[in-house]
mmCIF file of C-alpha atoms in Angstrom:
data_model
loop_
_atom_site.group_PDB
_atom_site.id
_atom_site.type_symbol
_atom_site.label_atom_id
_atom_site.label_comp_id
_atom_site.label_asym_id
_atom_site.label_seq_id
_atom_site.Cartn_x
_atom_site.Cartn_y
_atom_site.Cartn_z
ATOM 1 C CA ALA T 1385 -53.239 -7.475 24.724
ATOM 2 C CA GLN T 1386 -50.874 -5.474 22.590
ATOM 3 C CA SER T 1387 -52.431 -2.817 20.431
ATOM 4 C CA VAL T 1388 -51.905 0.372 18.501
ATOM 5 C CA ALA T 1389 -54.464 3.144 18.227
ATOM 6 C CA GLN T 1390 -54.629 5.873 15.630
ATOM 7 C CA PRO T 1391 -57.579 7.931 16.845
ATOM 8 C CA GLU T 1392 -58.048 9.969 13.666
ATOM 9 C CA ASP T 1393 -59.218 8.348 10.451
ATOM 10 C CA GLN T 1394 -58.333 11.502 8.543
ATOM 11 C CA VAL T 1395 -56.243 14.610 9.127
ATOM 12 C CA ASN T 1396 -56.613 17.671 6.917
ATOM 13 C CA VAL T 1397 -53.901 20.330 6.830
ATOM 14 C CA ALA T 1398 -53.129 23.297 4.619
ATOM 15 C CA GLU T 1399 -49.842 23.241 2.759
ATOM 16 C CA GLY T 1400 -47.097 24.971 4.714
ATOM 17 C CA ASN T 1401 -48.738 24.360 8.078
ATOM 18 C CA PRO T 1402 -47.382 21.922 10.663
ATOM 19 C CA LEU T 1403 -48.964 18.510 10.820
ATOM 20 C CA THR T 1404 -49.389 15.894 13.536
ATOM 21 C CA VAL T 1405 -50.657 12.348 13.131
ATOM 22 C CA LYS T 1406 -51.413 10.737 16.473
ATOM 23 C CA CYS T 1407 -50.529 7.269 17.699
ATOM 24 C CA THR T 1408 -50.808 5.593 21.071
ATOM 25 C CA TYR T 1409 -49.826 2.074 21.942
ATOM 26 C CA SER T 1410 -50.223 -0.624 24.537
ATOM 27 C CA VAL T 1411 -47.557 -3.275 24.929
ATOM 28 C CA SER T 1412 -45.984 -5.113 27.790
ATOM 29 C CA GLY T 1413 -42.495 -3.854 28.406
ATOM 30 C CA ASN T 1414 -40.601 -1.461 26.198
ATOM 31 C CA PRO T 1415 -41.625 -1.163 22.572
ATOM 32 C CA TYR T 1416 -40.082 -0.760 19.185
ATOM 33 C CA LEU T 1417 -42.137 1.869 17.358
ATOM 34 C CA PHE T 1418 -42.478 2.574 13.648
ATOM 35 C CA TRP T 1419 -44.199 4.807 11.133
ATOM 36 C CA TYR T 1420 -44.953 3.674 7.611
ATOM 37 C CA VAL T 1421 -46.512 5.545 4.694
ATOM 38 C CA GLN T 1422 -48.619 4.132 1.895
ATOM 39 C CA TYR T 1423 -49.118 5.961 -1.374
ATOM 40 C CA PRO T 1424 -51.945 4.921 -3.736
ATOM 41 C CA ASN T 1425 -51.403 1.521 -5.360
ATOM 42 C CA ARG T 1426 -48.158 1.039 -3.485
ATOM 43 C CA GLY T 1427 -46.935 -1.033 -0.582
ATOM 44 C CA LEU T 1428 -46.009 0.458 2.756
ATOM 45 C CA GLN T 1429 -42.765 2.383 2.927
ATOM 46 C CA PHE T 1430 -40.701 2.762 6.081
ATOM 47 C CA LEU T 1431 -40.546 6.336 7.446
ATOM 48 C CA LEU T 1432 -38.843 6.092 10.819
ATOM 49 C CA LYS T 1433 -38.389 3.997 13.920
ATOM 50 C CA TYR T 1434 -37.730 4.331 17.622
ATOM 51 C CA ILE T 1435 -35.669 1.604 19.206
ATOM 52 C CA THR T 1436 -33.858 3.323 22.032
ATOM 53 C CA GLY T 1437 -32.111 6.576 22.866
ATOM 54 C CA ASP T 1438 -33.277 10.079 22.017
ATOM 55 C CA ASN T 1439 -37.049 10.398 22.230
ATOM 56 C CA LEU T 1440 -37.176 12.548 19.090
ATOM 57 C CA VAL T 1441 -36.604 10.469 15.996
ATOM 58 C CA LYS T 1442 -36.023 11.930 12.551
ATOM 59 C CA GLY T 1443 -36.988 10.061 9.421
ATOM 60 C CA SER T 1444 -37.540 10.327 5.705
ATOM 61 C CA TYR T 1445 -39.117 13.284 3.843
ATOM 62 C CA GLY T 1446 -38.667 15.671 6.795
ATOM 63 C CA PHE T 1447 -40.887 13.703 9.173
ATOM 64 C CA GLU T 1448 -40.104 13.203 12.828
ATOM 65 C CA ALA T 1449 -41.788 11.473 15.738
ATOM 66 C CA GLU T 1450 -41.586 11.841 19.462
ATOM 67 C CA PHE T 1451 -41.637 8.891 21.822
ATOM 68 C CA ASN T 1452 -43.438 9.708 25.071
ATOM 69 C CA LYS T 1453 -43.230 6.809 27.478
ATOM 70 C CA SER T 1454 -45.499 8.276 30.146
ATOM 71 C CA GLN T 1455 -48.269 8.930 27.620
ATOM 72 C CA THR T 1456 -47.483 5.778 25.589
ATOM 73 C CA SER T 1457 -47.558 7.877 22.450
ATOM 74 C CA PHE T 1458 -45.513 8.150 19.282
ATOM 75 C CA HIS T 1459 -46.978 11.042 17.291
ATOM 76 C CA LEU T 1460 -45.734 11.762 13.789
ATOM 77 C CA LYS T 1461 -44.940 15.371 12.983
ATOM 78 C CA LYS T 1462 -43.700 17.626 10.235
ATOM 79 C CA PRO T 1463 -43.068 21.375 10.578
ATOM 80 C CA SER T 1464 -44.333 22.321 7.116
ATOM 81 C CA ALA T 1465 -46.680 20.076 5.158
ATOM 82 C CA LEU T 1466 -46.418 19.482 1.422
ATOM 83 C CA VAL T 1467 -49.212 18.415 -0.926
ATOM 84 C CA SER T 1468 -47.047 15.402 -1.774
ATOM 85 C CA ASP T 1469 -47.315 14.265 1.859
ATOM 86 C CA SER T 1470 -50.925 13.265 1.198
ATOM 87 C CA ALA T 1471 -51.061 9.522 1.834
ATOM 88 C CA LEU T 1472 -52.122 6.854 4.315
ATOM 89 C CA TYR T 1473 -49.934 6.648 7.420
ATOM 90 C CA PHE T 1474 -49.594 3.657 9.689
ATOM 91 C CA CYS T 1475 -48.157 3.531 13.171
ATOM 92 C CA ALA T 1476 -46.779 0.154 14.265
ATOM 93 C CA VAL T 1477 -45.384 -1.369 17.428
ATOM 94 C CA SER T 1478 -43.477 -4.437 18.406
ATOM 95 C CA PRO T 1479 -42.588 -5.469 21.940
ATOM 96 C CA ILE T 1480 -38.853 -5.806 22.455
ATOM 97 C CA ASP T 1481 -39.155 -9.395 23.642
ATOM 98 C CA SER T 1482 -40.378 -10.462 20.196
ATOM 99 C CA SER T 1483 -37.260 -9.129 18.523
ATOM 100 C CA ALA T 1484 -39.527 -7.026 16.332
ATOM 101 C CA SER T 1485 -40.595 -10.246 14.701
ATOM 102 C CA LYS T 1486 -44.276 -9.448 14.707
ATOM 103 C CA ILE T 1487 -45.233 -5.869 14.179
ATOM 104 C CA ILE T 1488 -48.754 -4.776 15.085
ATOM 105 C CA PHE T 1489 -50.165 -2.056 12.856
ATOM 106 C CA GLY T 1490 -52.669 0.650 13.647
ATOM 107 C CA SER T 1491 -55.721 1.165 11.484
ATOM 108 C CA GLY T 1492 -54.145 3.995 9.540
ATOM 109 C CA THR T 1493 -54.701 7.747 9.230
ATOM 110 C CA ARG T 1494 -55.330 9.366 5.891
ATOM 111 C CA LEU T 1495 -53.430 12.637 5.645
ATOM 112 C CA SER T 1496 -54.778 15.157 3.166
ATOM 113 C CA ILE T 1497 -52.780 18.317 2.430
ATOM 114 C CA ARG T 1498 -54.677 21.041 0.577
ATOM 115 C CA PRO T 1499 -52.813 23.566 -1.584
ATOM 116 C CA ASP Q 312 -36.271 -4.673 -9.840
ATOM 117 C CA ALA Q 313 -38.295 -4.326 -6.674
ATOM 118 C CA ASP Q 314 -36.918 -5.805 -3.460
ATOM 119 C CA VAL Q 315 -40.216 -7.626 -2.846
ATOM 120 C CA THR Q 316 -42.273 -8.721 -5.840
ATOM 121 C CA GLN Q 317 -45.841 -9.898 -5.615
ATOM 122 C CA THR Q 318 -47.818 -11.607 -8.364
ATOM 123 C CA PRO Q 319 -50.449 -11.111 -9.550
ATOM 124 C CA ARG Q 320 -51.083 -7.405 -8.916
ATOM 125 C CA ASN Q 321 -54.819 -7.822 -9.362
ATOM 126 C CA ARG Q 322 -57.006 -10.891 -9.427
ATOM 127 C CA ILE Q 323 -60.721 -11.549 -9.636
ATOM 128 C CA THR Q 324 -61.807 -15.052 -8.738
ATOM 129 C CA LYS Q 325 -65.026 -16.893 -8.060
ATOM 130 C CA THR Q 326 -66.246 -18.205 -4.739
ATOM 131 C CA GLY Q 327 -64.931 -21.698 -4.055
ATOM 132 C CA LYS Q 328 -61.906 -21.438 -6.324
ATOM 133 C CA ARG Q 329 -58.386 -22.095 -5.125
ATOM 134 C CA ILE Q 330 -55.971 -19.248 -5.654
ATOM 135 C CA MET Q 331 -52.298 -18.716 -4.933
ATOM 136 C CA LEU Q 332 -50.571 -15.403 -4.386
ATOM 137 C CA GLU Q 333 -46.837 -15.426 -4.867
ATOM 138 C CA CYS Q 334 -44.072 -13.406 -3.280
ATOM 139 C CA SER Q 335 -40.358 -13.286 -3.911
ATOM 140 C CA GLN Q 336 -37.675 -11.119 -2.333
ATOM 141 C CA THR Q 337 -34.128 -10.164 -3.191
ATOM 142 C CA LYS Q 338 -33.199 -8.747 0.241
ATOM 143 C CA GLY Q 339 -31.668 -12.025 1.401
ATOM 144 C CA HIS Q 340 -33.737 -11.946 4.592
ATOM 145 C CA ASP Q 341 -34.929 -15.064 6.355
ATOM 146 C CA ARG Q 342 -38.126 -13.534 7.712
ATOM 147 C CA MET Q 343 -41.197 -13.195 5.509
ATOM 148 C CA TYR Q 344 -44.800 -12.270 6.226
ATOM 149 C CA TRP Q 345 -48.243 -12.139 4.651
ATOM 150 C CA TYR Q 346 -50.612 -9.366 5.689
ATOM 151 C CA ARG Q 347 -54.126 -8.484 4.713
ATOM 152 C CA GLN Q 348 -55.313 -4.869 4.500
ATOM 153 C CA ASP Q 349 -58.944 -3.889 4.867
ATOM 154 C CA PRO Q 350 -60.238 -0.307 5.069
ATOM 155 C CA GLY Q 351 -60.320 0.911 8.652
ATOM 156 C CA LEU Q 352 -58.651 -2.218 9.986
ATOM 157 C CA GLY Q 353 -55.046 -1.594 9.103
ATOM 158 C CA LEU Q 354 -52.854 -4.575 8.339
ATOM 159 C CA ARG Q 355 -53.509 -7.919 9.938
ATOM 160 C CA LEU Q 356 -50.968 -10.728 9.999
ATOM 161 C CA ILE Q 357 -52.001 -13.940 8.245
ATOM 162 C CA TYR Q 358 -48.830 -16.072 8.390
ATOM 163 C CA TYR Q 359 -45.148 -15.528 8.981
ATOM 164 C CA SER Q 360 -41.984 -17.527 8.462
ATOM 165 C CA PHE Q 361 -38.590 -17.033 10.078
ATOM 166 C CA ASP Q 362 -36.797 -19.476 7.798
ATOM 167 C CA VAL Q 363 -37.545 -22.134 5.220
ATOM 168 C CA LYS Q 364 -38.509 -24.728 7.811
ATOM 169 C CA ASP Q 365 -40.482 -22.364 10.022
ATOM 170 C CA ILE Q 366 -44.147 -21.472 9.440
ATOM 171 C CA ASN Q 367 -46.342 -19.701 11.994
ATOM 172 C CA LYS Q 368 -49.963 -18.653 12.072
ATOM 173 C CA GLY Q 369 -50.826 -15.021 12.529
ATOM 174 C CA GLU Q 370 -54.005 -13.521 13.914
ATOM 175 C CA ILE Q 371 -56.238 -14.363 10.929
ATOM 176 C CA SER Q 372 -54.919 -17.607 9.416
ATOM 177 C CA ASP Q 373 -58.251 -19.420 9.018
ATOM 178 C CA GLY Q 374 -59.012 -20.066 5.358
ATOM 179 C CA TYR Q 375 -55.403 -19.515 4.300
ATOM 180 C CA SER Q 376 -52.287 -21.644 3.922
ATOM 181 C CA VAL Q 377 -48.701 -20.827 3.009
ATOM 182 C CA SER Q 378 -45.652 -22.455 1.512
ATOM 183 C CA ARG Q 379 -42.047 -21.341 1.942
ATOM 184 C CA GLN Q 380 -40.412 -22.825 -1.127
ATOM 185 C CA ALA Q 381 -37.043 -21.160 -0.596
ATOM 186 C CA GLN Q 382 -35.532 -18.328 1.393
ATOM 187 C CA ALA Q 383 -36.673 -15.930 -1.290
ATOM 188 C CA LYS Q 384 -40.164 -17.302 -1.956
ATOM 189 C CA PHE Q 385 -43.267 -17.339 0.220
ATOM 190 C CA SER Q 386 -46.665 -18.064 -1.303
ATOM 191 C CA LEU Q 387 -50.142 -17.638 0.145
ATOM 192 C CA SER Q 388 -53.052 -19.873 -0.856
ATOM 193 C CA LEU Q 389 -56.763 -19.534 -0.418
ATOM 194 C CA GLU Q 390 -58.028 -23.113 -0.597
ATOM 195 C CA SER Q 391 -61.633 -22.168 -1.263
ATOM 196 C CA ALA Q 392 -62.053 -18.449 -1.739
ATOM 197 C CA ILE Q 393 -65.007 -16.636 -0.182
ATOM 198 C CA PRO Q 394 -66.200 -13.045 -0.732
ATOM 199 C CA ASN Q 395 -65.022 -11.782 2.674
ATOM 200 C CA GLN Q 396 -61.473 -12.600 1.614
ATOM 201 C CA THR Q 397 -61.726 -9.712 -0.816
ATOM 202 C CA ALA Q 398 -58.874 -7.455 0.302
ATOM 203 C CA LEU Q 399 -55.445 -6.079 -0.462
ATOM 204 C CA TYR Q 400 -52.723 -8.581 0.390
ATOM 205 C CA PHE Q 401 -49.151 -7.626 1.192
ATOM 206 C CA CYS Q 402 -46.026 -9.677 1.471
ATOM 207 C CA ALA Q 403 -43.133 -8.333 3.523
ATOM 208 C CA THR Q 404 -39.663 -9.291 4.598
ATOM 209 C CA SER Q 405 -37.678 -8.063 7.559
ATOM 210 C CA ASP Q 406 -34.184 -7.806 8.856
ATOM 211 C CA PRO Q 407 -33.997 -8.720 12.555
ATOM 212 C CA TYR Q 408 -31.088 -6.323 13.079
ATOM 213 C CA SER Q 409 -32.535 -3.138 11.584
ATOM 214 C CA TYR Q 410 -36.141 -3.960 12.576
ATOM 215 C CA GLY Q 411 -37.548 -2.515 9.388
ATOM 216 C CA TYR Q 412 -39.997 -4.230 7.092
ATOM 217 C CA THR Q 413 -39.859 -4.078 3.282
ATOM 218 C CA PHE Q 414 -43.233 -4.513 1.642
ATOM 219 C CA GLY Q 415 -44.298 -5.600 -1.805
ATOM 220 C CA SER Q 416 -46.701 -3.484 -3.837
ATOM 221 C CA GLY Q 417 -49.634 -5.688 -2.930
ATOM 222 C CA THR Q 418 -52.132 -7.973 -4.621
ATOM 223 C CA ARG Q 419 -55.698 -6.731 -4.892
ATOM 224 C CA LEU Q 420 -57.928 -9.807 -4.677
ATOM 225 C CA THR Q 421 -61.637 -9.740 -5.402
ATOM 226 C CA VAL Q 422 -63.768 -12.805 -4.724
ATOM 227 C CA VAL Q 423 -67.133 -12.730 -6.467
#
């Protein structure tokens, strides 16, 4: 079965420190991978995606993610956290053979950045 | 105007009532989706549609139905609402070439 795991319900980081939000996946074949962010009372917003090519993907708001095929991971990172980064983050995966038609979402990680 | 508009934003309804959640999009995409969000469970797919004549069940379709009235409109109905359908509901549309989803702002539904 295809699945996405976000092992941390919450991540707490001090402003200015680097942050990592973890994601691992299980799909048959090669995946399309995504990160979305949800601010309070808002829908999900697209951050970045990995389709093919360079394993390090850069996205919006200074975020980046690294695709690691051997570890089946796609961790979200940012070198220096901002208080405004506090939000709910979702990792998502779609197997290539579905043409990204059905994305499977993780359970979400709440990122809290303290001043 | 938002690319994906959901109405209503909030709704409280009684058990057994029929309710419809509406979604419209201006992206011009053929693909539309309804998701349900519950704390700790992420987003779960209820129904999806790849064009006006195409409707598919997702992982949690029981108790729900959908109608694709036009390319831009995709509505979700709860025929007889029950309390465990209390959740945040999201509509989304996608472009098969860029692989990204665009979400609406959500409808918070409470069934009492």
